[in-house]
Amino acid sequence: MSDSSNSALRRICHTFGSMWFAAVILMLLLVGMASATAGESMKSTEWAKHHFYDAWWFEGLLWLLAVNVLFSILARLPLANRQIGFVITHVGILVILAGALVTKHLGVDGQLGIREGQTMSQFLDRADVIRFIHPDTKKERNVLLTPSSIGGLAPIDNLTMAPISMGGVKVTLLKYAPDSDFVQEVLNDNRTEHKAVEVVLRDAQGDASAWVFAHGPTTIGRQRVAYRVAKDPVEFDRLLTQEAADDVDQTKIVRIEFETAVYELPLNRCLKEAVPVGKTGYSVHVLRYLPHATVGNDGKLKNVSPQPTNPAIELELIGPDGTQQRKAFAKFPDFSSMHGGSDAAKDLKITFLVPTPKVNRTPIEIIEGSDGELHVRLALAGSKVVSQKLNIGEAVNLPQAEATLTLARRFDHARQAQTVQPREDVRDKRVPAVLVSFASGEVRFEQWLQKYQGQRVVVGQQFVELLYGEKEAELGFNIRLDKFKVGRYPGTSRPRSFESHITLIDPDTGSVQSRVVSMNNPTQFGGYTLYQSSYRQDGDAWISFLSVSHDPGRAIVFAGYIMLLLGMVVVLCIRMADRQAVDKAAAALDERGESATRSGSASGNGSRAKGSVRNKMGSKVGAQVATAE
Amino acid sequence: MSRMLRTMLVLGVWLPFAGTAWSADLPRTLDVETLRAIPMQHDGRWPPLDTIARDLVEKVTGTQFLHGEDPVLVLLAWTFDPIGWTNEPVISIGSAALRSELELPETQSVYSLNELAKHRPLQLLIAGLARKAPGEKFDPLESKVNDIDDKIMTLRQIMAGGVLHPIPNVGDPLGAWGTIKQASTAGATMKPAIDAWADVRTSFLADDAAAFADASSRFAGALSALPAAHRPDLGRLAIELRYHKLNPYRWAWMVMVVAAMLATVGLFVRRSWFDVLIGVTLTVGFAILTYGLWMRWTIAGRIPASNMFESLLFLSWGMGAIAILAIIVLRHRSVPLTAAIMGAVSLMLADLLPAMDPFIRPIPPVLADTIWMGIHVPIIMVSYSVLALAVLIAHVQVIAMAVLPTRRGMIARLDQVHYWYIHIGVILLIAGIITGSMWGASSWGRYWGWDPKEVWSLVAAMGYLTILHVRVDHDRVRWWGYGVGLLAVVGLAAIVLPKFADLATEGNGKLIAFCGAGVAMGLFLLARGAFATAVKSIVAFWMILMTYLGVNYILGIGLHSYGFGTGAVAQKMIFYGMIDLALIAACTVVYLLRRPRSTTYAAPAVSPPTLGAAT
């Protein structure tokens, strides 16, 4: 190497290895990290990791730091003895950075959730995969997603992945969304008739809209809205005009018709005793009341629930021609005539009347007539009722609520569908999703798939099963959780320790070992270190979460730590030795100075002079030290 | 000294109660020493009744010495005469603003249980707390209401006899001990203890000294006769009694205050015998503190390094330890002065701040069963101590360079002391970060996880490293070197700023923050004289404060937020930060205005760079 190229190299080393560059890089890292913690406080840990610690420029700064440190050493070649501390320190920094690089690329940091009594041989490796399960063979196939992009906070609109064929279905991943939600959607594609209307309520606070189904009222904003379909014009009129029902007599009635006369007896009385039916000579005694009667295998009635689904009674009719048993069903008033009974007292018809439950009127009701027209019925203050015709898109004033009501859509075959949709504002506990396209022959559609949600997707005649989850990696040994214990401070509920009592089984050697993993006490086995991470109670059993780590970089980093500390101490010692040398020199100067002034009495002046001399010397040696390093 | 202490104590406790009626009387003739020493289960340990009484009385009234009374007497009075005490004002609500918010009478600041329990606005707010979703944070008013609710609940529990657990567990050495009430259903073996306790009660209420002494010793005897799977060590109980009676930290800071006054005088006396006196006084304070730490360590059975109170003790201890070494090595009068001042201040903060909890509490599992707490915490606290000493010297230096620019010798010596402190401090700080990293590796499985506490400790270390590097950097950087540096700074701003664009900040907070960061970066990179180094050291120490307090109190995030404190600390930090900033700004202006006439304080002039060439 020629002298000139040598000096050019030296110049480059000097500039890139200069303290100025070191200071710039340190400052940039410092400001970057401080901003990251501020961002973490305001947003989330993951946000800070994504935008700062794991960002390309942050790693770039660390690389620059490494280059700077390396060049600062190169610039000082050949090294003097007194620079030993400097070299150890700065090589230590390089070793730490190298170790971190090894950890980043070769380290395994997974998790293992294990239930008491369970044995596992795999752990989750924190890399996203799509797992396909073959419909026939049940064989699994894992497709690893690009670890750097998928799983992060940034949405991806064009995933470039080769399509995967499985069981005649071609599956392609199209997009990635960092967060997703289940969205309720109402579609008009139900095979059976199912009526629903979408209603928009507008008041001072803004718009609120919801679907109202014909089977029950819905709350929109602060209003209850119901949707009723009338079977016939009579019911339509009744629904439209009926006021909030007053107290209808709710007693159940046993009605007896005999020779044009009608007798009505309250059920409760007939249950207690045989009640004479007027002057007919008959008495009725109800033996059983069955709110939900069904006919059992033996042909007898039995009750299956307390709900008045099929109210029925069994009764004894006691008359001049003896006692006979009868049944009566509220919903089938003609039962006894249909099925007869005995000939005796056949002119006596017994029906069971159960009052229809009070129609619980809703303040706002949308009522569909048998002609298909919609009307809205509003219950106003003072049990006043108004109604008017309702057309799609027309606003109706709601006088009682200072709001307007608009009918937006009307479906006759409504179906509530749950679909996954990406979210724009990413939450703290987010659920990532991928948009998957399925194709088989002519059939082709797209669907979002949420993480950890397994799905069986029907594509034409074919189907596929797939799961978006985390990669399972083999431990190489089996681990069984025998017991999980939470140690508590005596007499309190405060936890003192979390302990997983595990058994480790090596299938190759057959060795079986019992270990305890607790906070601060990891255990090592088969190349992995297991740490107590967290726990959960699931029913009676505990589930313990262990961190599974394999980190070849750690030893390197720790070696770097030791070098860094050692080097800094050596630097300090050398500086202190320098300082003592300066003091000695100053003392020597002092003596000379004192003999020169010859007046030992002016101690104040003397010490001040001594100080300034020492300062001058100190700075000179200090400068030399600095120059040397 | 002891009288002064007592007067101070009595004054200190009496003040908030001034003007309140005090009708229920405590028995005057009784000797509670036997009862005081009886161990009971409390807060996961088996302290003597003395400790429990101090803890509970402080929890309810805010002070261990209600009206200057013995906490054991007060606790017994609450236990034995609940009806009489429900109408006594014991719960203090000091803040007038809070009182008016709660619609409590303005003229009164201490309230009885009955008054608060019947006060509808307060009870409505307390009922509102229960409706909070789990995990939802309290706003400032709610957390204050929650505090009051805690006090009410504690007092009620004391009055219901539910806080004293003297009955040992037979089966389980770590099992729960019982209360007297629970023992009364447990059969004949408990009878002597229960009867004795009933007699203690009767004689206490009757203020009958002889009967009380007899009943107390019978109670103690009956308890020790009961079968127990575990009993606390008697020696440890004795130490705990002594520890609380002595209050070593208060003695230590008082001695340190004396040392600080002597050291101030010493600046003018300038006699070596006086320097020895200062050193001895400081050492005595340090020794008392060390003794206190040793006692706390013995009582807790672990190193006292688990919370803010204990870390302040270590901070003070580190200052003492470093000062004693530095006095010998550096032989400068600023060393004992600054050490005594800072040591006393941090101990006073621990002893006198109402937010500090001086009691020994259960520690979370991550802190338990590990030697790393005993290695990491002391190292990091000693490093904070040294850097705190450095920041005090830096303040003195900044003021001196502005006000007394002609005292070159003094300034140069301050600069030297400051430099040594920073150098040692940053080594200890990095040692602390490294041991913390190793602890993290053994408990969480990773040596670095970008946890905010980790990050801020590294930020502070980098700040100090930048100071040290720029200070000795006499290499002339080529123009393009500056250009690349500037470009990098602009590049970082271009990357970082947009990330915060959508964050709403009040007023111009964001602008001020970024301007501040820019000015600080410029200062750290470009200014390199002695004055600038001192100013930078002050800024860097605020990074240490951010690590020590800010991560928990301002950011409130991360694995190291062990759950203390609320927003008040953040406000105080900003307030003192502003004062400090104003002081430094004023000094800088004065210094810069006067500089042209005296140019030689900047780091001593150096010969042109001859880098690479071995000297």
JSON list of N, CA, C and O in Angstrom, two decimals, chain A residues 352-367:
[
{"chain": "A", "resi": 352, "resn": "PHE", "atom": "N", "xyz": [-110.65, -24.95, 26.34]},
{"chain": "A", "resi": 352, "resn": "PHE", "atom": "CA", "xyz": [-109.74, -24.33, 27.32]},
{"chain": "A", "resi": 352, "resn": "PHE", "atom": "C", "xyz": [-109.30, -23.00, 26.74]},
{"chain": "A", "resi": 352, "resn": "PHE", "atom": "O", "xyz": [-108.75, -22.94, 25.64]},
{"chain": "A", "resi": 353, "resn": "LEU", "atom": "N", "xyz": [-109.58, -21.93, 27.44]},
{"chain": "A", "resi": 353, "resn": "LEU", "atom": "CA", "xyz": [-109.26, -20.60, 26.92]},
{"chain": "A", "resi": 353, "resn": "LEU", "atom": "C", "xyz": [-108.07, -20.01, 27.66]},
{"chain": "A", "resi": 353, "resn": "LEU", "atom": "O", "xyz": [-108.11, -19.85, 28.87]},
{"chain": "A", "resi": 354, "resn": "VAL", "atom": "N", "xyz": [-107.07, -19.75, 26.92]},
{"chain": "A", "resi": 354, "resn": "VAL", "atom": "CA", "xyz": [-105.92, -19.04, 27.52]},
{"chain": "A", "resi": 354, "resn": "VAL", "atom": "C", "xyz": [-105.82, -17.69, 26.82]},
{"chain": "A", "resi": 354, "resn": "VAL", "atom": "O", "xyz": [-105.74, -17.64, 25.59]},
{"chain": "A", "resi": 355, "resn": "PRO", "atom": "N", "xyz": [-105.92, -16.62, 27.57]},
{"chain": "A", "resi": 355, "resn": "PRO", "atom": "CA", "xyz": [-105.91, -15.30, 26.91]},
{"chain": "A", "resi": 355, "resn": "PRO", "atom": "C", "xyz": [-104.61, -15.10, 26.14]},
{"chain": "A", "resi": 355, "resn": "PRO", "atom": "O", "xyz": [-103.53, -15.46, 26.62]},
{"chain": "A", "resi": 356, "resn": "THR", "atom": "N", "xyz": [-104.71, -14.57, 24.95]},
{"chain": "A", "resi": 356, "resn": "THR", "atom": "CA", "xyz": [-103.48, -14.29, 24.21]},
{"chain": "A", "resi": 356, "resn": "THR", "atom": "C", "xyz": [-102.67, -13.26, 25.00]},
{"chain": "A", "resi": 356, "resn": "THR", "atom": "O", "xyz": [-103.24, -12.31, 25.53]},
{"chain": "A", "resi": 357, "resn": "PRO", "atom": "N", "xyz": [-101.38, -13.48, 25.09]},
{"chain": "A", "resi": 357, "resn": "PRO", "atom": "CA", "xyz": [-100.57, -12.56, 25.89]},
{"chain": "A", "resi": 357, "resn": "PRO", "atom": "C", "xyz": [-100.74, -11.14, 25.37]},
{"chain": "A", "resi": 357, "resn": "PRO", "atom": "O", "xyz": [-100.85, -10.92, 24.17]},
{"chain": "A", "resi": 358, "resn": "LYS", "atom": "N", "xyz": [-100.75, -10.23, 26.30]},
{"chain": "A", "resi": 358, "resn": "LYS", "atom": "CA", "xyz": [-100.93, -8.83, 25.98]},
{"chain": "A", "resi": 358, "resn": "LYS", "atom": "C", "xyz": [-99.92, -8.42, 24.92]},
{"chain": "A", "resi": 358, "resn": "LYS", "atom": "O", "xyz": [-98.73, -8.69, 25.04]},
{"chain": "A", "resi": 359, "resn": "VAL", "atom": "N", "xyz": [-100.36, -7.77, 23.90]},
{"chain": "A", "resi": 359, "resn": "VAL", "atom": "CA", "xyz": [-99.43, -7.28, 22.88]},
{"chain": "A", "resi": 359, "resn": "VAL", "atom": "C", "xyz": [-98.68, -6.10, 23.50]},
{"chain": "A", "resi": 359, "resn": "VAL", "atom": "O", "xyz": [-99.27, -5.09, 23.84]},
{"chain": "A", "resi": 360, "resn": "ASN", "atom": "N", "xyz": [-97.42, -6.30, 23.67]},
{"chain": "A", "resi": 360, "resn": "ASN", "atom": "CA", "xyz": [-96.63, -5.25, 24.31]},
{"chain": "A", "resi": 360, "resn": "ASN", "atom": "C", "xyz": [-96.31, -4.22, 23.25]},
{"chain": "A", "resi": 360, "resn": "ASN", "atom": "O", "xyz": [-95.45, -4.42, 22.41]},
{"chain": "A", "resi": 361, "resn": "ARG", "atom": "N", "xyz": [-97.01, -3.14, 23.24]},
{"chain": "A", "resi": 361, "resn": "ARG", "atom": "CA", "xyz": [-96.87, -2.20, 22.15]},
{"chain": "A", "resi": 361, "resn": "ARG", "atom": "C", "xyz": [-95.61, -1.37, 22.31]},
{"chain": "A", "resi": 361, "resn": "ARG", "atom": "O", "xyz": [-95.25, -0.96, 23.41]},
{"chain": "A", "resi": 362, "resn": "THR", "atom": "N", "xyz": [-94.97, -1.15, 21.20]},
{"chain": "A", "resi": 362, "resn": "THR", "atom": "CA", "xyz": [-93.73, -0.37, 21.18]},
{"chain": "A", "resi": 362, "resn": "THR", "atom": "C", "xyz": [-94.09, 1.05, 20.77]},
{"chain": "A", "resi": 362, "resn": "THR", "atom": "O", "xyz": [-95.01, 1.23, 19.98]},
{"chain": "A", "resi": 363, "resn": "PRO", "atom": "N", "xyz": [-93.37, 2.06, 21.30]},
{"chain": "A", "resi": 363, "resn": "PRO", "atom": "CA", "xyz": [-93.73, 3.45, 20.96]},
{"chain": "A", "resi": 363, "resn": "PRO", "atom": "C", "xyz": [-93.78, 3.69, 19.45]},
{"chain": "A", "resi": 363, "resn": "PRO", "atom": "O", "xyz": [-94.64, 4.42, 18.98]},
{"chain": "A", "resi": 364, "resn": "ILE", "atom": "N", "xyz": [-92.82, 3.10, 18.71]},
{"chain": "A", "resi": 364, "resn": "ILE", "atom": "CA", "xyz": [-92.84, 3.29, 17.26]},
{"chain": "A", "resi": 364, "resn": "ILE", "atom": "C", "xyz": [-92.99, 1.91, 16.63]},
{"chain": "A", "resi": 364, "resn": "ILE", "atom": "O", "xyz": [-92.18, 1.02, 16.92]},
{"chain": "A", "resi": 365, "resn": "GLU", "atom": "N", "xyz": [-94.01, 1.76, 15.82]},
{"chain": "A", "resi": 365, "resn": "GLU", "atom": "CA", "xyz": [-94.18, 0.47, 15.16]},
{"chain": "A", "resi": 365, "resn": "GLU", "atom": "C", "xyz": [-94.35, 0.68, 13.68]},
{"chain": "A", "resi": 365, "resn": "GLU", "atom": "O", "xyz": [-95.07, 1.59, 13.24]},
{"chain": "A", "resi": 366, "resn": "ILE", "atom": "N", "xyz": [-93.67, -0.16, 12.94]},
{"chain": "A", "resi": 366, "resn": "ILE", "atom": "CA", "xyz": [-93.87, -0.16, 11.50]},
{"chain": "A", "resi": 366, "resn": "ILE", "atom": "C", "xyz": [-94.73, -1.38, 11.22]},
{"chain": "A", "resi": 366, "resn": "ILE", "atom": "O", "xyz": [-94.38, -2.50, 11.61]},
{"chain": "A", "resi": 367, "resn": "ILE", "atom": "N", "xyz": [-95.88, -1.15, 10.58]},
{"chain": "A", "resi": 367, "resn": "ILE", "atom": "CA", "xyz": [-96.85, -2.23, 10.42]},
{"chain": "A", "resi": 367, "resn": "ILE", "atom": "C", "xyz": [-97.07, -2.46, 8.94]},
{"chain": "A", "resi": 367, "resn": "ILE", "atom": "O", "xyz": [-97.33, -1.52, 8.18]}
]
